[in-house]
Coordinates of C-alpha atoms in Angstrom, one line a residue:
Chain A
X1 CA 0.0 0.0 0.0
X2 CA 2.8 2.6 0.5
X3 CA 3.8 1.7 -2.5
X4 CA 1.0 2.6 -4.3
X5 CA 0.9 5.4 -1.9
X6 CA 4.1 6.7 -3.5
X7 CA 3.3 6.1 -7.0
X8 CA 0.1 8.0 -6.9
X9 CA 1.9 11.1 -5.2
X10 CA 4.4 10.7 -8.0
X11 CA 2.1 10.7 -10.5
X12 CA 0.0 13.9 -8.9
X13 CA 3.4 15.8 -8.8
X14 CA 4.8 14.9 -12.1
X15 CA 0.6 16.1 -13.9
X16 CA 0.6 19.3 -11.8
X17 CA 4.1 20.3 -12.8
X18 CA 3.4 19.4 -16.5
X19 CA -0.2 21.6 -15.8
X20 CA 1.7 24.3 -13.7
X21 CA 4.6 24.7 -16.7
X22 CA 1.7 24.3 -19.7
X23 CA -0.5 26.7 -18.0
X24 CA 2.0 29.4 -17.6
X25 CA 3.1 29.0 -20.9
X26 CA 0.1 29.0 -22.6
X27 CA -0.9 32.1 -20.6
X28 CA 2.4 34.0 -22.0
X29 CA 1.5 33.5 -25.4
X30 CA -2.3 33.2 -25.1
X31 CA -3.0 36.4 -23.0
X32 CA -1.3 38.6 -24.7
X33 CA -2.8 37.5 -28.2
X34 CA -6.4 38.0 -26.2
X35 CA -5.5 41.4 -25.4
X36 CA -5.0 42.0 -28.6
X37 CA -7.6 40.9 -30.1
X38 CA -10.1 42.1 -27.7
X39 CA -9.1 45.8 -27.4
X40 CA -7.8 46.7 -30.9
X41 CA -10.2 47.2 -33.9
X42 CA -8.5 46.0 -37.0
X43 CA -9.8 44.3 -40.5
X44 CA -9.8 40.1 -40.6
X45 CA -10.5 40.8 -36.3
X46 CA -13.9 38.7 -36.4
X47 CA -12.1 36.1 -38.8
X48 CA -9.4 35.6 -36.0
X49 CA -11.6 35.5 -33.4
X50 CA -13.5 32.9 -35.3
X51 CA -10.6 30.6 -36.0
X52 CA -9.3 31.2 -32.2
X53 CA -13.2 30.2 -30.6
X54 CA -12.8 26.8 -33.5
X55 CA -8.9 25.8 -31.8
X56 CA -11.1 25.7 -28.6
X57 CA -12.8 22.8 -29.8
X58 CA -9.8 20.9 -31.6
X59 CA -9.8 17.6 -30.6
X60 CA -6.9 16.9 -28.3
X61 CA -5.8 13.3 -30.0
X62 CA -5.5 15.1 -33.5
X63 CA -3.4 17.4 -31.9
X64 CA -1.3 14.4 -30.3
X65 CA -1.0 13.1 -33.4
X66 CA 0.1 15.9 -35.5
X67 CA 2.4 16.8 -32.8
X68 CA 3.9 12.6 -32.8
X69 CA 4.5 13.2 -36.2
X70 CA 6.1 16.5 -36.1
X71 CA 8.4 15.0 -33.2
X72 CA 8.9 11.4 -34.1
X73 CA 12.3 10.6 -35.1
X74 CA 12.2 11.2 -38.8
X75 CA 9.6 14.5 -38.7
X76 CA 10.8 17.9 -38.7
X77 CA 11.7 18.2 -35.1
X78 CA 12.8 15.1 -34.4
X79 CA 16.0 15.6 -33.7
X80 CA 15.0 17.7 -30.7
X81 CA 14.6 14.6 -28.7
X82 CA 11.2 15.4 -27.0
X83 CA 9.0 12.5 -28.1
X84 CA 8.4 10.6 -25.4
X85 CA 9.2 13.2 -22.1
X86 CA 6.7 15.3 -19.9
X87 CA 8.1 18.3 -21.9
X88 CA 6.3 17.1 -25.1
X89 CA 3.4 16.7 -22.9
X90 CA 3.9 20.6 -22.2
X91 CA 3.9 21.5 -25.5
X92 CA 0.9 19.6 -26.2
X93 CA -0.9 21.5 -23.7
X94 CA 0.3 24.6 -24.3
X95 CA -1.0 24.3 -27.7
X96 CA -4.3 23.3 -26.6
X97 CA -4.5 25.7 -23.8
X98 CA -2.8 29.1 -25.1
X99 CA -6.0 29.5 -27.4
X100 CA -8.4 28.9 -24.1
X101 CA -6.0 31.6 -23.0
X102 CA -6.4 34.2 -25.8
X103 CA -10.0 33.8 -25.9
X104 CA -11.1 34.2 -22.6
X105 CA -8.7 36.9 -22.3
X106 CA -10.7 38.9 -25.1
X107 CA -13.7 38.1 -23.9
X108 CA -12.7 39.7 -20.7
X109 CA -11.1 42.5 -22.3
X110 CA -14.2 42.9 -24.8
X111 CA -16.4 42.9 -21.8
X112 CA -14.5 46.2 -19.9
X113 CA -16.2 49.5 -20.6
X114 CA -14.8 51.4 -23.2
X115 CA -14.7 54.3 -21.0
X116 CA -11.5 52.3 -19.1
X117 CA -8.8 52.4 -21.8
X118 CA -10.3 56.6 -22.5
X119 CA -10.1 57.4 -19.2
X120 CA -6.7 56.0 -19.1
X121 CA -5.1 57.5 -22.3
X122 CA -6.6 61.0 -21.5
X123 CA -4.9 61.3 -17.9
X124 CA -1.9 60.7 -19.2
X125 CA -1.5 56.7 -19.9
X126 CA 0.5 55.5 -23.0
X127 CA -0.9 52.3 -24.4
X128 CA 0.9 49.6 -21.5
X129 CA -0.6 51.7 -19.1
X130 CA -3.6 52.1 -20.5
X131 CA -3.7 47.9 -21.2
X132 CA -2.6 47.3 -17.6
X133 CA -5.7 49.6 -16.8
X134 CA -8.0 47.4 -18.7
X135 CA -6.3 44.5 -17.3
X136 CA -7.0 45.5 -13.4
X137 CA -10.2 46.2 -14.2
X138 CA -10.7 43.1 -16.1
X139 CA -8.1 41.2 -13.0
X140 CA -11.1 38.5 -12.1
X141 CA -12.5 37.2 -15.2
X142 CA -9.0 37.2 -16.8
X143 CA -7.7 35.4 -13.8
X144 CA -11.1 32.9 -14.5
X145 CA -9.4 32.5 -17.6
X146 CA -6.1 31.0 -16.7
X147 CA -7.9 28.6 -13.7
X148 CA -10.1 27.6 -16.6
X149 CA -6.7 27.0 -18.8
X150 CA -5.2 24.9 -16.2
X151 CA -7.9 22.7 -15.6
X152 CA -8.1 21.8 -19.3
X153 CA -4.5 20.6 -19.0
X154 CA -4.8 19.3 -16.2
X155 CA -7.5 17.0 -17.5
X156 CA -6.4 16.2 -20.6
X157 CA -5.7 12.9 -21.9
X158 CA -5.6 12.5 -25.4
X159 CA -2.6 14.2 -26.6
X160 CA -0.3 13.6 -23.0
X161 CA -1.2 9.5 -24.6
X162 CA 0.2 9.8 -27.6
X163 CA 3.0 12.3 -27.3
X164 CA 4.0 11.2 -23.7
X165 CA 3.7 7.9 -24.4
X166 CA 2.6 7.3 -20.7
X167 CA 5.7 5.1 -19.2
X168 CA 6.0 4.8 -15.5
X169 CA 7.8 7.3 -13.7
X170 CA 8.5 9.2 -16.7
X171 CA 5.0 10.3 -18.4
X172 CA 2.5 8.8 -16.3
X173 CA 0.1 11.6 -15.5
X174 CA -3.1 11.1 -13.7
X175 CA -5.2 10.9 -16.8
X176 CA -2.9 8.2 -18.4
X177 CA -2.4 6.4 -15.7
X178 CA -6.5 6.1 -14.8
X179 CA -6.9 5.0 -18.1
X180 CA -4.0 2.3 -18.1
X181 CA -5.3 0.7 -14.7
X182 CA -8.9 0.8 -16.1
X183 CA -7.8 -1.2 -19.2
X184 CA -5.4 -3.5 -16.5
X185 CA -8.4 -4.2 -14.3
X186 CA -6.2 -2.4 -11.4
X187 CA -9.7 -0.7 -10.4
X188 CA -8.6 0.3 -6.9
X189 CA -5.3 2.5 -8.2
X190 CA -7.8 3.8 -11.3
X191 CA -10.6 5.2 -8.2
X192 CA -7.5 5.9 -6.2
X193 CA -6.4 8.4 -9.1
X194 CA -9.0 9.4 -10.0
X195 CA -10.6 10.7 -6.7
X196 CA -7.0 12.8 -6.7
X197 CA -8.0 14.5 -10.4
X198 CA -11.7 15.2 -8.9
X199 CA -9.9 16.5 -5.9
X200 CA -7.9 19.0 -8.2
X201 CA -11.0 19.4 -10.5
X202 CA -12.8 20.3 -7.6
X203 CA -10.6 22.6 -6.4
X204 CA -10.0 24.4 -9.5
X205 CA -13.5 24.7 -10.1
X206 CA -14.4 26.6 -6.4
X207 CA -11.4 28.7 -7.6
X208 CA -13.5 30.0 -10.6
X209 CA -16.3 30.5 -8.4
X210 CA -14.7 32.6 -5.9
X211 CA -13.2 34.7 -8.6
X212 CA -16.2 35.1 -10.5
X213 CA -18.3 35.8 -7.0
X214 CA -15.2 38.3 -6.9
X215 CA -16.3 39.6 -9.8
X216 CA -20.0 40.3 -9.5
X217 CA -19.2 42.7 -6.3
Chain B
X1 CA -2.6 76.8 -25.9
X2 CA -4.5 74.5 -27.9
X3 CA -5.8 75.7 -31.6
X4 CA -7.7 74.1 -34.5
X5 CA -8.3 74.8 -38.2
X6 CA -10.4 73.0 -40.4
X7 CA -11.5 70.6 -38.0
X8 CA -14.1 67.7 -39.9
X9 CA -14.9 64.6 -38.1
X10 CA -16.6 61.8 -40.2
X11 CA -18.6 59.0 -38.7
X12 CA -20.5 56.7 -40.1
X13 CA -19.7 58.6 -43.6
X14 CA -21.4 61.3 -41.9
X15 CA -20.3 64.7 -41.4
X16 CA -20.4 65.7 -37.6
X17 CA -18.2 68.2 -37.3
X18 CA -16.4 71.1 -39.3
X19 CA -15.0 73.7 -37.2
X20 CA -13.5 76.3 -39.0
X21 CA -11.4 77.8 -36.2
X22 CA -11.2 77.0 -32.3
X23 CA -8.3 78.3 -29.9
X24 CA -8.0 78.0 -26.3
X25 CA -5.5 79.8 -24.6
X26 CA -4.6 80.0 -20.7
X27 CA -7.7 81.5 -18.9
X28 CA -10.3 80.7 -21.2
X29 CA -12.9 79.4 -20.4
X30 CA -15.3 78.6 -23.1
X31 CA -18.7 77.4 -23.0
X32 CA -19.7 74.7 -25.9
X33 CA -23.3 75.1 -26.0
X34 CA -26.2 73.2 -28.2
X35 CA -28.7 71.0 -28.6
X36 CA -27.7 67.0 -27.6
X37 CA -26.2 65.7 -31.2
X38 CA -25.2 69.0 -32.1
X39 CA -20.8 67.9 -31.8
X40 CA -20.2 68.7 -28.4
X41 CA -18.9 65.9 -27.5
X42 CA -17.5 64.5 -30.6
X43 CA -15.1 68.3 -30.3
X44 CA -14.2 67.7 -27.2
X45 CA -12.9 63.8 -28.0
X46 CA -11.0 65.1 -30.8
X47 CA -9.5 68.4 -28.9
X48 CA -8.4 65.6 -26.0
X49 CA -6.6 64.2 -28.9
X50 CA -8.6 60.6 -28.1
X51 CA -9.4 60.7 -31.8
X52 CA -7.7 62.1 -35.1
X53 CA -9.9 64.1 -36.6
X54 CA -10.7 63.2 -40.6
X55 CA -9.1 66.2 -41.9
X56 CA -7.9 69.8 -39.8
X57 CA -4.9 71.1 -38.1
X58 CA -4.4 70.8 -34.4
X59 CA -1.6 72.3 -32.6
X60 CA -0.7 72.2 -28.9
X61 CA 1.7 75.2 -27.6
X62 CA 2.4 76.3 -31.2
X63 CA 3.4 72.7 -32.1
X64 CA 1.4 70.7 -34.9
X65 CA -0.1 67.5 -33.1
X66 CA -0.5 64.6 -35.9
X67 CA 0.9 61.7 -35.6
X68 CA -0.4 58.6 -32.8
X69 CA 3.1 59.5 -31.4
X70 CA 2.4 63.3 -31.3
X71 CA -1.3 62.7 -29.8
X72 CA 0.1 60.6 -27.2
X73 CA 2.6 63.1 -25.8
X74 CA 0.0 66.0 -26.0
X75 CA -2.6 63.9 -24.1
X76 CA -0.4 64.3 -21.0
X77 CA -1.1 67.5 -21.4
X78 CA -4.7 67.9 -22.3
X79 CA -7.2 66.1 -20.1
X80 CA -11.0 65.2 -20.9
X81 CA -14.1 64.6 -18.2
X82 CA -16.3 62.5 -20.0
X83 CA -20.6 62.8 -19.8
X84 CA -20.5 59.9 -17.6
X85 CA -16.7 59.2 -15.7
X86 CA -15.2 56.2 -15.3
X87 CA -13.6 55.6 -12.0
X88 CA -11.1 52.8 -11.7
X89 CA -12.0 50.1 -9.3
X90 CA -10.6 50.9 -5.5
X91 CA -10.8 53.9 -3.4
X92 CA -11.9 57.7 -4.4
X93 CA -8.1 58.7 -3.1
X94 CA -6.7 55.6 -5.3
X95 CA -8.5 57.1 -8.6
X96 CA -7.0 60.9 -8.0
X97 CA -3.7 59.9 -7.5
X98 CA -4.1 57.5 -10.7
X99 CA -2.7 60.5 -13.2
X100 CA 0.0 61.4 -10.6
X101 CA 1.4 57.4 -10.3
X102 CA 1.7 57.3 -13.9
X103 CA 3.7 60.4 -14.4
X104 CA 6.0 58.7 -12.1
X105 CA 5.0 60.7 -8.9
X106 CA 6.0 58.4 -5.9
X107 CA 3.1 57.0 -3.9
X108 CA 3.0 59.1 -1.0
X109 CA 3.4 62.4 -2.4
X110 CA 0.8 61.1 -5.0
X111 CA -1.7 60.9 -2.5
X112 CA -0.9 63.6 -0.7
X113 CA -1.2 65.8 -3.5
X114 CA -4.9 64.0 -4.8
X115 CA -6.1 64.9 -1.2
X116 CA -5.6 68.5 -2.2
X117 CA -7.4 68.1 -5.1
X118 CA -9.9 66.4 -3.5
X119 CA -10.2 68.9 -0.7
X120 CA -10.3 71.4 -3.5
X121 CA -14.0 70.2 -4.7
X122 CA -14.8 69.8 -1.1
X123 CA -14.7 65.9 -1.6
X124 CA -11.5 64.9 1.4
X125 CA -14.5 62.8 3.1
X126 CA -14.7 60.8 0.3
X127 CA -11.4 59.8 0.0
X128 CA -11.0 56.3 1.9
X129 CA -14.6 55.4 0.2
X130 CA -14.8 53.1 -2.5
X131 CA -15.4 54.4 -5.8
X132 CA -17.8 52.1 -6.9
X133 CA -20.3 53.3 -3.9
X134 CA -20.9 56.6 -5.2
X135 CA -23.3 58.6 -6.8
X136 CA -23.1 59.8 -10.2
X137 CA -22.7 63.2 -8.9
X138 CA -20.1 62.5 -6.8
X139 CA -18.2 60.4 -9.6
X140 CA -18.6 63.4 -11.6
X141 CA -16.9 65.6 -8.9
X142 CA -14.5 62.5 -8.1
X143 CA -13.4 62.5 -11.9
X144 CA -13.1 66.8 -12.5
X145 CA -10.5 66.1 -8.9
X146 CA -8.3 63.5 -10.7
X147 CA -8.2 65.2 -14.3
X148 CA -7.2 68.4 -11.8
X149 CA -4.6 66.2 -10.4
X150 CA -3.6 65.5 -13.8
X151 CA -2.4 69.5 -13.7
X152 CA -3.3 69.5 -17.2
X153 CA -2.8 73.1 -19.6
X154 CA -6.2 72.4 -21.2
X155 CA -8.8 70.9 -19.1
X156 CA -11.7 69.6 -21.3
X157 CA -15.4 69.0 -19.3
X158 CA -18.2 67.2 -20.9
X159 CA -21.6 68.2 -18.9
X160 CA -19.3 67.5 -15.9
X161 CA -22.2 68.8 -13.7
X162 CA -25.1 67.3 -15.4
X163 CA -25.6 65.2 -12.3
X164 CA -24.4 67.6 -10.1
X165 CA -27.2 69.3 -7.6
X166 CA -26.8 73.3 -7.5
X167 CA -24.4 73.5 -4.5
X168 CA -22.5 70.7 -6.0
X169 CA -22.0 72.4 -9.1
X170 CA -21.2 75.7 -8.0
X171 CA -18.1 73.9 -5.9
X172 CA -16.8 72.6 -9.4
X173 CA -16.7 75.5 -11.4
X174 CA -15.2 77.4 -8.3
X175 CA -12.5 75.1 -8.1
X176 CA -12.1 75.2 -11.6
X177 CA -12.0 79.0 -11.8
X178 CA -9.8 79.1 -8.7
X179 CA -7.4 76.5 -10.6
X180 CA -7.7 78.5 -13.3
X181 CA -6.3 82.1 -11.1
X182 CA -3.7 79.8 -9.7
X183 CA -1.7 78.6 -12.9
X184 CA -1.9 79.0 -17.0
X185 CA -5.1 76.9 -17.7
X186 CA -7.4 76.8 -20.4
X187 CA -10.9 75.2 -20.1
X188 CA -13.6 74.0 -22.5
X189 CA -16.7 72.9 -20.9
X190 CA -20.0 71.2 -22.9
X191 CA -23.1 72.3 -21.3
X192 CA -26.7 72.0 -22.9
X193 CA -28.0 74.3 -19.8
X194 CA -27.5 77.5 -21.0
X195 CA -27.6 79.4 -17.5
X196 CA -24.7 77.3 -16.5
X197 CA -22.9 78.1 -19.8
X198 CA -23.5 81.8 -19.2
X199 CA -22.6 82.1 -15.9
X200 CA -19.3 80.1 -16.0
X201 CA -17.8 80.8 -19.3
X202 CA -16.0 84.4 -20.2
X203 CA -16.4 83.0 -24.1
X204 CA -19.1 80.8 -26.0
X205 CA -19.2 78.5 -28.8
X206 CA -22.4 77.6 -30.0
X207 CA -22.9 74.4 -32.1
X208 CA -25.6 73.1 -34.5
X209 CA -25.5 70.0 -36.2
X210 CA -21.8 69.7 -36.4
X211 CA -21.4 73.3 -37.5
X212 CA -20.8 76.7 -35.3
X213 CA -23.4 79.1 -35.5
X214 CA -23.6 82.4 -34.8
X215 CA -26.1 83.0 -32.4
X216 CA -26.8 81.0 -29.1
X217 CA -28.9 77.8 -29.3
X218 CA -31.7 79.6 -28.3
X219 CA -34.5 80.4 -30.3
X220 CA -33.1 77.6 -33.0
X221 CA -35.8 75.9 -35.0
X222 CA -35.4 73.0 -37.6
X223 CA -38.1 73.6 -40.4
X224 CA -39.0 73.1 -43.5
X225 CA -38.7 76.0 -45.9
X226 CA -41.9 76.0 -48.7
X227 CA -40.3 76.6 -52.2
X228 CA -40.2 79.8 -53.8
X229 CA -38.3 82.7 -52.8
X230 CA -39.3 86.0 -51.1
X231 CA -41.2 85.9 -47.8
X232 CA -43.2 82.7 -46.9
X233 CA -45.2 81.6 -44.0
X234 CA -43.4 78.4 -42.3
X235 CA -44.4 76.2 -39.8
X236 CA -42.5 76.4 -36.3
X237 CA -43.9 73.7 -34.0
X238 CA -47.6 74.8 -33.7
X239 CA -47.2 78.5 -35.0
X240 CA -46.6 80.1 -38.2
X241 CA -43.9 82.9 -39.0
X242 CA -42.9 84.9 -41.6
X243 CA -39.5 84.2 -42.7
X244 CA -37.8 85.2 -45.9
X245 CA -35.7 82.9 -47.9
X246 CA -34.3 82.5 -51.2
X247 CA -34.6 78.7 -51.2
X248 CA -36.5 76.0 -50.2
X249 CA -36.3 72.3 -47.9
X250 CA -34.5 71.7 -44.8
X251 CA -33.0 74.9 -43.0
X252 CA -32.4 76.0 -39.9
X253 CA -34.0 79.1 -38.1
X254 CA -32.5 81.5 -35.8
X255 CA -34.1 84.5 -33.9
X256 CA -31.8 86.3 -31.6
X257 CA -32.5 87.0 -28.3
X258 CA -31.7 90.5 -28.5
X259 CA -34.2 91.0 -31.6
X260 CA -37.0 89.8 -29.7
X261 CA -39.5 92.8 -28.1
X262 CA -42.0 91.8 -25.3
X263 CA -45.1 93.6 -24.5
X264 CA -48.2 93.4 -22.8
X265 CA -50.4 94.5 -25.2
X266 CA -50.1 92.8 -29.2
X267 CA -47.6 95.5 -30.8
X268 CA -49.0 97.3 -33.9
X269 CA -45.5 97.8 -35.5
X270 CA -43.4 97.0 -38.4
X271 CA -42.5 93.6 -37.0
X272 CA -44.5 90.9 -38.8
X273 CA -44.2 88.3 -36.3
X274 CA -46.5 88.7 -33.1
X275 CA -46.8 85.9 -30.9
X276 CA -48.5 85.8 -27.3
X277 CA -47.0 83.4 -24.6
X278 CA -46.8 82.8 -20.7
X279 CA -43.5 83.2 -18.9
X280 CA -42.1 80.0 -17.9
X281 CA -38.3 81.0 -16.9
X282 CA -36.5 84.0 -16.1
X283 CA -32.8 84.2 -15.6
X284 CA -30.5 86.8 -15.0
X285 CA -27.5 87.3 -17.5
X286 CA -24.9 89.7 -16.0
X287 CA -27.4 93.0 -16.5
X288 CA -29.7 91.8 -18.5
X289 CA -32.7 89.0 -18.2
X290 CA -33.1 86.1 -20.3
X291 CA -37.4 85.7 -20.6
X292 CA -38.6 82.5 -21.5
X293 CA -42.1 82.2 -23.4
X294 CA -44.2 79.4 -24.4
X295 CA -45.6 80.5 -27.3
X296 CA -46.4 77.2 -28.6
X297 CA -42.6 76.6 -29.3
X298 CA -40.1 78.1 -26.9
X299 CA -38.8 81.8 -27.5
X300 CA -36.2 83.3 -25.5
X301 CA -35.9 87.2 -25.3
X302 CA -33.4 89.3 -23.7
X303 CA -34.3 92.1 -22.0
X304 CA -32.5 94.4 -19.4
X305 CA -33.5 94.9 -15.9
X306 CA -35.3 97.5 -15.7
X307 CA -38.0 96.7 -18.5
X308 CA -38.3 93.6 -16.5
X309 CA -39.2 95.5 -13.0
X310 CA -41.2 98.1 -14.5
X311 CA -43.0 95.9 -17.0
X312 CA -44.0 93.8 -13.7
X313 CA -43.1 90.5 -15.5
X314 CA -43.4 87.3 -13.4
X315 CA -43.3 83.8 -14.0
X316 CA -47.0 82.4 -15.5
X317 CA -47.5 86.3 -16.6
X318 CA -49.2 86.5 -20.4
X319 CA -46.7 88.7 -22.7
X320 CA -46.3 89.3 -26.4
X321 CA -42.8 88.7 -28.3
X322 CA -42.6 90.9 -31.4
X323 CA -39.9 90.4 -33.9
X324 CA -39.3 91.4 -37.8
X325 CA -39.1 88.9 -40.6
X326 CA -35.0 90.3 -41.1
X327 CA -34.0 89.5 -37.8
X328 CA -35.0 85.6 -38.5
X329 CA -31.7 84.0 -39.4
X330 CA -31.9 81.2 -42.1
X331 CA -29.2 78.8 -42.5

């Protein structure tokens, strides 16, 4: 029982460090991208916002498997060596989570009142300033966003399959390693781990809530 | 300070504003006055440099302001109070010292300098509050306090008192005026109340559909002119004046206060338009009296003083306004 004690604390770590490094990253390209595309009027805008709201719903094993094929041994980045290791993992989640990122982030920028970003620029605020501005006004629901980008990673389990491969000790995230026991019959280390992702789900999920109750005041 | 030529704003492929020539220098304090629509506000945007206008030349301090680079220097320079303020989330002290923290002001001397401003418009009780519990006449007040903060040359007010009770907005323009005997400031306020425009301003721009006209709002009157040239009977809301044109269609009417003769009795004179209505406001302007009819549409007459006292006029009181066809303005 320790054992299994120890693997399933090993396992938690290694998924939230992958979700912890994916989320950041996705949040450094995603947010800024949101910000863009929520505050500034320019031509193609509803196009990009289109094709952004689409790579929400991308299914996660077609990303997998373009990214297997980009990183296999003979594709284009193969010789990066990442096939296979929690960091191609990470770059499979960032990809699914950055546009989560960017299109919460302009829906919570499109949501601040206009009059923010004036009111800024007339006292005296260049455009960082006046961004930032939007962005503290905006601090709840774009802080919504990135719990709501995290707990996609975290729950993912398509693409972390394929690209991580899910080896013991290496790869093994929660999601892999629920479905692996399932298919091995090992039910009480499949509830076991699973009880730990609804326990981080869960958690995750009264985060939003506080934030968005946050956000009503 | 702050000058413009040529000014045309464009939106929605509409023309809302040509301006042929607008200069504010330190100590003005002009008055935008007109109907809602008429470009107030639209002016004021572009004169705080939050929009380029479609064609015109701005300049700030002598220098030519054209370029998003150029705007963005001059708009820490120029500062507008919008209709209806934004205050940032946190506290009323928070929001004054906002223009202060960006110019790099450390943060205590940031706030205490926003509680002088504050204290300025009588608001230091509200400074701990949180901005978001206020009235809108006290964001109103909040807002003129941080753009005052902003110690801005050109200090651009959009009916910043609109929600403002009397004492409120006699504290406002006081502070403004004493900021104004204090340093070089130049101040443009929007105001559709004409009193307030009047008693605040020491010059007046009227506007009209995008255009500056030169009378005072008053006494305007869309209608439509009959065709045929020469003098014509047109209908004013419910009453009918003579008015001579040379055209026909859409115009605009304008009868000056200052043309407009009140009497007790229906004048037999050379003045073809005689209209009877009750007295529904009377202001004072400086030494004269601005006399308010309802004459089926709303006539304004200036009068002086003393006609006033001897003719016994009072509020309710059933008068005659007298005018000639030539003193009706058609544009």
């Amino acid at each position: 029982m320790p054992a299994l004690n120890a693997e399933i604390l090993g396992i938690t770590a290694l998924s939230l460090r992958i979700a912890v490094t994916a989320t950041v990253a996705a949040c450094a390209i995603g947010v800024p991208i949101g910000f863009w595309l929520g505050g500034t009027r320019f031509q193609g805008r509803r196009g990009a916002l289109l094709v952004l709201n689409t790579a929400l719903a991308f299914p996660t094993v077609v990303i997998g498997l373009l990214l297997y094929l980009l990183l296999s041994r003979h594709g284009p980045l193969g010789g990066l060596g990442l096939l296979f290791t929690w960091r191609a993992i990470v770059v499979a989640e960032v990809i699914l989570a950055a546009p989560i990122a960017a299109a919460l982030t302009a829906a919570a920028v499109q949501s601040v009142d206009p009059r923010v970003r004036r009111t800024a620029l007339t006292l005296g605020a260049g455009p960082l300033a006046a961004a930032w501005a939007v962005a503290r006004e905006a601090r709840f629901a774009l802080a919504a966003g990135v719990v709501v980008a995290f707990g996609r990673v975290l729950s993912e389990v398509g693409a972390a399959m394929i690209v991580g491969g899910n080896i013991r000790g290496e790869t093994r995230t929660l999601t892999t390693a629920v479905a692996l026991a399932t298919s091995q019959g090992q039910f009480s280390l499949a509830v076991g781990l699973g009880l730990v992702l609804l326990a981080l789900a869960l958690t995750v999920n009264v985060l939003i809530q506080l934030l968005q109750g946050r956000d009503d005041a | 300070m702050l000058e413009a030529r040529g000014l045309r704003h464009v939106y929605e492929r509409r023309m809302v504003l040509a301006l042929e020539h607008l200069s504010l220098q330190a100590g003005t304090r002009l008055a935008l006055v007109g109907p809602n629509g008429s470009g107030k506000s639209t002016l004021l945007r572009l004169l705080a440099f939050l929009e380029a206008p479609a064609a015109g030349e701005m300049t700030l301090a002598g220098r030519p302001v054209r370029t998003g680079r150029e705007r963005r220097a001059a708009r820490q320079r120029v500062t507008l109070v919008e209709q209806r303020p934004y205050l940032f989330r946190g506290t009323v002290l928070a929001n004054v010292a906002y223009p202060l923290r960006l110019r790099g002001t450390p943060g205590a001397a940031a706030a205490a300098a926003a509680r002088g401003a504050l204290d300025r418009l009588h608001l230091g009780v509200l400074a701990g509050r949180a901005a978001r519990a206020l009235s809108d006449g006290e964001i109103q007040r909040v807002a003129v306090a941080r753009a005052l903060a902003a110690t801005p040359d050109v200090l651009l007010l959009d009916e910043a008192a609109s929600a403002a009770d009397r004492a409120s907005q006699h504290a406002l323009f006081a502070a403004v005026a004493e900021e104004q005997a204090r340093r070089p400031l130049a101040v443009c306020f929007a105001s559709h109340l004409l009193e307030e425009a009047y008693r605040w301003s020491n010059d007046l721009l009227a506007l009209h559909q995008g255009v500056s006209v030169p009378v005072t709002p008053e006494n305007l009157f869309r209608v439509e002119l009959p065709a045929g040239g020469g003098m014509q009977p047109v209908a004013v809301g419910g009453v009918t004046l003579d008015v001579v044109c040379d055209r026909g269609g859409p115009a605009t009417l304008a009868i000056p206060p200052e043309e407009i003769v009140l009497s007790r009795e229906p004048l037999h004179s050379s003045a073809r338009n005689c209209l009877p209505g009750r007295v529904v406001r009377i202001a004072e302007q400086g030494a004269a009296v601005r006399v308010t009819l309802d004459a089926g549409v709303e006539l304004v007459a200036l009068v002086t003083r003393r006609s006033v006292e001897e003719m016994g006029i009072a509020l309710g009181a059933t008068l005659f306004a007298s005018f000639k066809t030539v003193a009706i303005r058609v544009f």
